PDB file of C-alpha atoms and ligand atoms in Angstrom:
ATOM      1  CA  MET A   1    -102.672 153.164 -38.439  1.00  0.00           C
ATOM      2  CA  LYS A   2     -99.346 154.171 -36.940  1.00  0.00           C
ATOM      3  CA  ARG A   3     -98.353 157.873 -36.928  1.00  0.00           C
ATOM      4  CA  ILE A   4     -94.923 158.967 -36.577  1.00  0.00           C
ATOM      5  CA  PHE A   5     -94.222 161.900 -34.252  1.00  0.00           C
ATOM      6  CA  LYS A   6     -91.181 163.793 -34.224  1.00  0.00           C
ATOM      7  CA  VAL A   7     -89.767 163.999 -30.415  1.00  0.00           C
ATOM      8  CA  SER A   8     -87.055 166.454 -29.464  1.00  0.00           C
ATOM      9  CA  PHE A   9     -84.811 165.873 -26.801  1.00  0.00           C
ATOM     10  CA  LEU A  10     -82.699 168.402 -24.835  1.00  0.00           C
ATOM     11  CA  ALA A  11     -79.696 167.155 -24.168  1.00  0.00           C
ATOM     12  CA  LEU A  12     -77.967 168.884 -22.058  1.00  0.00           C
ATOM     13  CA  ALA A  13     -73.666 168.938 -21.289  1.00  0.00           C
ATOM     14  CA  THR A  14     -72.071 170.506 -18.821  1.00  0.00           C
ATOM     15  CA  MET A  15     -68.466 170.627 -19.045  1.00  0.00           C
ATOM     16  CA  PHE A  16     -66.113 172.017 -16.294  1.00  0.00           C
ATOM     17  CA  ALA A  17     -63.107 173.289 -16.821  1.00  0.00           C
ATOM     18  CA  LEU A  18     -60.789 173.476 -13.748  1.00  0.00           C
ATOM     19  CA  GLN A  19     -57.742 174.835 -12.794  1.00  0.00           C
ATOM     20  CA  SER A  20     -56.537 176.789 -15.684  1.00  0.00           C
ATOM     21  CA  CYS A  21     -52.877 177.998 -15.494  1.00  0.00           C
ATOM     22  CA  GLY A  22     -53.041 180.098 -12.926  1.00  0.00           C
ATOM     23  CA  GLY A  23     -54.679 177.564 -10.889  1.00  0.00           C
ATOM     24  CA  LYS A  24     -57.620 179.732  -8.732  1.00  0.00           C
ATOM     25  CA  THR A  25     -59.657 180.441 -12.268  1.00  0.00           C
ATOM     26  CA  THR A  26     -62.854 177.999 -12.962  1.00  0.00           C
ATOM     27  CA  GLU A  27     -64.488 177.759 -15.741  1.00  0.00           C
ATOM     28  CA  LYS A  28     -67.871 176.323 -16.568  1.00  0.00           C
ATOM     29  CA  THR A  29     -69.301 175.857 -19.804  1.00  0.00           C
ATOM     30  CA  GLU A  30     -72.672 174.253 -20.917  1.00  0.00           C
ATOM     31  CA  GLU A  31     -73.740 173.302 -24.203  1.00  0.00           C
ATOM     32  CA  THR A  32     -77.108 172.182 -25.380  1.00  0.00           C
ATOM     33  CA  THR A  33     -77.734 170.175 -28.232  1.00  0.00           C
ATOM     34  CA  THR A  34     -81.092 169.018 -29.336  1.00  0.00           C
ATOM     35  CA  THR A  35     -81.442 165.889 -31.207  1.00  0.00           C
ATOM     36  CA  GLU A  36     -84.428 164.530 -33.492  1.00  0.00           C
ATOM     37  CA  GLU A  37     -85.831 160.969 -33.358  1.00  0.00           C
ATOM     38  CA  THR A  38     -89.031 159.199 -34.495  1.00  0.00           C
ATOM     39  CA  VAL A  39     -91.226 157.572 -32.374  1.00  0.00           C
ATOM     40  CA  ALA A  40     -94.132 155.175 -33.634  1.00  0.00           C
ATOM     41  CA  VAL A  41     -97.554 155.688 -31.601  1.00  0.00           C
ATOM     42  CA  ASP A  42    -100.307 153.627 -31.897  1.00  0.00           C
ATOM     43  CA  GLU A  43    -103.700 155.671 -32.617  1.00  0.00           C
ATOM     44  CA  THR A  44    -106.778 153.805 -33.546  1.00  0.00           C
ATOM     45  CA  ILE A  45    -108.669 155.266 -36.375  1.00  0.00           C
ATOM     46  CA  SER A  46    -111.663 153.510 -37.093  1.00  0.00           C
ATOM     47  CA  ASN A  47    -115.279 153.781 -38.667  1.00  0.00           C
ATOM     48  CA  ASP A  48    -116.549 150.787 -37.083  1.00  0.00           C
ATOM     49  CA  ILE A  49    -116.777 151.893 -33.505  1.00  0.00           C
ATOM     50  CA  THR A  50    -117.825 150.193 -30.141  1.00  0.00           C
ATOM     51  CA  ILE A  51    -117.971 152.083 -27.201  1.00  0.00           C
ATOM     52  CA  GLU A  52    -119.183 150.474 -23.652  1.00  0.00           C
ATOM     53  CA  SER A  53    -121.091 151.935 -21.012  1.00  0.00           C
ATOM     54  CA  ASN A  54    -121.695 150.885 -17.233  1.00  0.00           C
ATOM     55  CA  ASP A  55    -123.182 151.083 -14.017  1.00  0.00           C
ATOM     56  CA  ALA A  56    -121.119 153.567 -13.215  1.00  0.00           C
ATOM     57  CA  MET A  57    -122.453 156.105 -15.057  1.00  0.00           C
ATOM     58  CA  GLN A  58    -119.414 155.986 -17.563  1.00  0.00           C
ATOM     59  CA  TYR A  59    -118.458 155.532 -21.094  1.00  0.00           C
ATOM     60  CA  SER A  60    -115.321 153.696 -21.851  1.00  0.00           C
ATOM     61  CA  THR A  61    -113.661 156.465 -23.513  1.00  0.00           C
ATOM     62  CA  ASN A  62    -114.210 160.056 -23.763  1.00  0.00           C
ATOM     63  CA  GLU A  63    -112.410 160.675 -27.539  1.00  0.00           C
ATOM     64  CA  LEU A  64    -113.256 158.355 -30.588  1.00  0.00           C
ATOM     65  CA  ARG A  65    -111.643 158.824 -33.852  1.00  0.00           C
ATOM     66  CA  ALA A  66    -112.677 158.465 -37.583  1.00  0.00           C
ATOM     67  CA  LYS A  67    -112.484 159.110 -41.070  1.00  0.00           C
ATOM     68  CA  ALA A  68    -114.926 161.367 -42.891  1.00  0.00           C
ATOM     69  CA  GLY A  69    -117.670 159.461 -44.882  1.00  0.00           C
ATOM     70  CA  GLU A  70    -119.599 156.567 -42.946  1.00  0.00           C
ATOM     71  CA  ILE A  71    -119.218 155.906 -39.409  1.00  0.00           C
ATOM     72  CA  THR A  72    -120.917 152.782 -37.503  1.00  0.00           C
ATOM     73  CA  VAL A  73    -121.251 153.016 -33.421  1.00  0.00           C
ATOM     74  CA  THR A  74    -122.282 150.347 -31.426  1.00  0.00           C
ATOM     75  CA  LEU A  75    -123.055 151.246 -28.007  1.00  0.00           C
ATOM     76  CA  LYS A  76    -122.624 148.570 -25.247  1.00  0.00           C
ATOM     77  CA  HIS A  77    -124.189 148.787 -21.593  1.00  0.00           C
ATOM     78  CA  THR A  78    -121.621 146.383 -19.876  1.00  0.00           C
ATOM     79  CA  GLY A  79    -123.753 146.731 -16.332  1.00  0.00           C
ATOM     80  CA  LYS A  80    -126.625 145.088 -15.176  1.00  0.00           C
ATOM     81  CA  MET A  81    -129.196 147.858 -14.213  1.00  0.00           C
ATOM     82  CA  GLU A  82    -132.041 149.003 -15.993  1.00  0.00           C
ATOM     83  CA  LYS A  83    -132.511 151.578 -18.353  1.00  0.00           C
ATOM     84  CA  THR A  84    -135.043 153.268 -15.915  1.00  0.00           C
ATOM     85  CA  VAL A  85    -132.579 153.622 -13.681  1.00  0.00           C
ATOM     86  CA  MET A  86    -129.166 153.497 -15.526  1.00  0.00           C
ATOM     87  CA  GLY A  87    -130.003 153.911 -19.172  1.00  0.00           C
ATOM     88  CA  HIS A  88    -127.424 155.178 -21.564  1.00  0.00           C
ATOM     89  CA  ASN A  89    -127.608 156.312 -25.119  1.00  0.00           C
ATOM     90  CA  PHE A  90    -125.093 158.143 -27.723  1.00  0.00           C
ATOM     91  CA  VAL A  91    -125.959 161.001 -28.939  1.00  0.00           C
ATOM     92  CA  VAL A  92    -123.810 162.723 -31.701  1.00  0.00           C
ATOM     93  CA  PHE A  93    -124.084 166.478 -32.830  1.00  0.00           C
ATOM     94  CA  LYS A  94    -123.763 169.067 -35.025  1.00  0.00           C
ATOM     95  CA  MET A  95    -120.837 171.318 -34.353  1.00  0.00           C
ATOM     96  CA  GLY A  96    -121.824 174.312 -32.241  1.00  0.00           C
ATOM     97  CA  THR A  97    -124.533 172.585 -30.353  1.00  0.00           C
ATOM     98  CA  ASP A  98    -124.740 173.709 -26.804  1.00  0.00           C
ATOM     99  CA  ILE A  99    -124.368 170.227 -24.949  1.00  0.00           C
ATOM    100  CA  ASN A 100    -125.651 171.554 -21.669  1.00  0.00           C
ATOM    101  CA  ALA A 101    -128.637 173.218 -23.191  1.00  0.00           C
ATOM    102  CA  TYR A 102    -129.605 170.072 -25.053  1.00  0.00           C
ATOM    103  CA  GLY A 103    -129.304 167.869 -21.902  1.00  0.00           C
ATOM    104  CA  ALA A 104    -131.646 170.204 -20.078  1.00  0.00           C
ATOM    105  CA  LYS A 105    -134.015 169.684 -22.380  1.00  0.00           C
ATOM    106  CA  ALA A 106    -133.643 166.036 -22.483  1.00  0.00           C
ATOM    107  CA  ALA A 107    -134.126 165.636 -19.245  1.00  0.00           C
ATOM    108  CA  ASP A 108    -137.888 166.789 -19.939  1.00  0.00           C
ATOM    109  CA  ALA A 109    -138.392 164.302 -22.592  1.00  0.00           C
ATOM    110  CA  LYS A 110    -138.763 161.218 -20.785  1.00  0.00           C
ATOM    111  CA  ASP A 111    -141.557 160.027 -23.438  1.00  0.00           C
ATOM    112  CA  THR A 112    -139.336 160.350 -26.165  1.00  0.00           C
ATOM    113  CA  ASP A 113    -136.255 158.466 -24.216  1.00  0.00           C
ATOM    114  CA  TYR A 114    -134.890 161.701 -23.404  1.00  0.00           C
ATOM    115  CA  ILE A 115    -134.526 162.530 -27.287  1.00  0.00           C
ATOM    116  CA  PRO A 116    -136.205 165.698 -27.493  1.00  0.00           C
ATOM    117  CA  ALA A 117    -138.100 166.426 -30.725  1.00  0.00           C
ATOM    118  CA  SER A 118    -137.761 169.779 -30.602  1.00  0.00           C
ATOM    119  CA  GLU A 119    -133.847 169.624 -30.895  1.00  0.00           C
ATOM    120  CA  ALA A 120    -133.560 167.414 -33.408  1.00  0.00           C
ATOM    121  CA  ALA A 121    -131.882 169.770 -35.839  1.00  0.00           C
ATOM    122  CA  SER A 122    -128.743 169.570 -33.613  1.00  0.00           C
ATOM    123  CA  VAL A 123    -128.480 165.668 -33.891  1.00  0.00           C
ATOM    124  CA  ILE A 124    -126.640 164.223 -36.130  1.00  0.00           C
ATOM    125  CA  ALA A 125    -127.381 160.640 -34.938  1.00  0.00           C
ATOM    126  CA  HIS A 126    -128.423 159.079 -31.726  1.00  0.00           C
ATOM    127  CA  THR A 127    -128.868 155.374 -30.417  1.00  0.00           C
ATOM    128  CA  LYS A 128    -131.861 154.015 -28.571  1.00  0.00           C
ATOM    129  CA  LEU A 129    -131.885 153.894 -24.892  1.00  0.00           C
ATOM    130  CA  ILE A 130    -130.428 150.625 -23.422  1.00  0.00           C
ATOM    131  CA  GLY A 131    -130.278 149.034 -20.246  1.00  0.00           C
ATOM    132  CA  GLY A 132    -127.837 146.541 -19.047  1.00  0.00           C
ATOM    133  CA  GLY A 133    -126.533 144.158 -20.864  1.00  0.00           C
ATOM    134  CA  GLU A 134    -128.214 145.467 -24.086  1.00  0.00           C
ATOM    135  CA  SER A 135    -126.754 146.858 -27.082  1.00  0.00           C
ATOM    136  CA  ASP A 136    -127.481 149.201 -29.900  1.00  0.00           C
ATOM    137  CA  THR A 137    -125.863 149.695 -33.173  1.00  0.00           C
ATOM    138  CA  ILE A 138    -126.267 153.519 -35.780  1.00  0.00           C
ATOM    139  CA  THR A 139    -124.974 153.936 -38.827  1.00  0.00           C
ATOM    140  CA  PHE A 140    -124.090 157.665 -39.993  1.00  0.00           C
ATOM    141  CA  SER A 141    -122.278 160.250 -42.373  1.00  0.00           C
ATOM    142  CA  ILE A 142    -120.058 162.602 -41.276  1.00  0.00           C
ATOM    143  CA  THR A 143    -118.421 164.484 -44.103  1.00  0.00           C
ATOM    144  CA  GLU A 144    -116.978 167.324 -42.956  1.00  0.00           C
ATOM    145  CA  PRO A 145    -113.743 166.841 -40.617  1.00  0.00           C
ATOM    146  CA  GLY A 146    -114.273 168.432 -37.397  1.00  0.00           C
ATOM    147  CA  THR A 147    -114.474 167.541 -33.353  1.00  0.00           C
ATOM    148  CA  TYR A 148    -117.993 166.658 -32.703  1.00  0.00           C
ATOM    149  CA  ASP A 149    -119.580 166.035 -29.317  1.00  0.00           C
ATOM    150  CA  TYR A 150    -121.555 162.951 -28.152  1.00  0.00           C
ATOM    151  CA  ILE A 151    -123.126 162.394 -24.789  1.00  0.00           C
ATOM    152  CA  CYS A 152    -125.353 160.487 -23.093  1.00  0.00           C
ATOM    153  CA  SER A 153    -129.231 162.388 -22.459  1.00  0.00           C
ATOM    154  CA  PHE A 154    -130.563 160.518 -19.475  1.00  0.00           C
ATOM    155  CA  PRO A 155    -130.987 163.027 -17.210  1.00  0.00           C
ATOM    156  CA  GLY A 156    -127.796 163.783 -15.001  1.00  0.00           C
ATOM    157  CA  HIS A 157    -125.436 161.735 -17.114  1.00  0.00           C
ATOM    158  CA  LEU A 158    -123.893 164.327 -19.155  1.00  0.00           C
ATOM    159  CA  ALA A 159    -121.782 165.223 -16.380  1.00  0.00           C
ATOM    160  CA  LEU A 160    -119.462 162.015 -16.860  1.00  0.00           C
ATOM    161  CA  MET A 161    -120.615 160.800 -20.301  1.00  0.00           C
ATOM    162  CA  LYS A 162    -119.448 162.973 -22.811  1.00  0.00           C
ATOM    163  CA  GLY A 163    -117.161 162.903 -25.000  1.00  0.00           C
ATOM    164  CA  LYS A 164    -115.328 164.261 -28.544  1.00  0.00           C
ATOM    165  CA  LEU A 165    -115.401 162.081 -31.945  1.00  0.00           C
ATOM    166  CA  ILE A 166    -112.569 163.516 -34.154  1.00  0.00           C
ATOM    167  CA  VAL A 167    -113.411 163.209 -37.909  1.00  0.00           C
ATOM    168  CA  GLU A 168    -110.539 163.660 -39.958  1.00  0.00           C
TER     169      GLU A 168
HETATM  170 CO1   CO B   1    -126.363 156.991 -19.841  1.00  0.00          CO
END
């Protein structure tokens, strides 16, 4: 989708009028003008999202955009490491969730692939935990526009693997 932004340019014109009649007066005039131009910026808004993750404990982006409604997210792990060592998932939360508190609970939930059952009410959706070369796709619904946190809940990954899903 193309969005049009109005961008203001500040132009500063400086004029010097030297040597008026008497020959010794220096006059300086500054004039400020503002003009507006339109600039087209490409912004990707898609309800069919692919996000990658890697062996360096990173997502490919920390910002996703979608329209309210059904949203499909595919998480790919482009690395080679196993999920027991460099596992990744994608967990998206209801607004207002304390993701650091969730991460602490998740670290104790190894038996359920770091998705703690006690915190299920905070989670909108999550992929399964995947290792290098794997992927998982989930579809969920968000009807309320807003900004939603997502993280990888593998222990320690929250420090780097987190982002915002902006729903318009
Ligand atoms: Co991870």
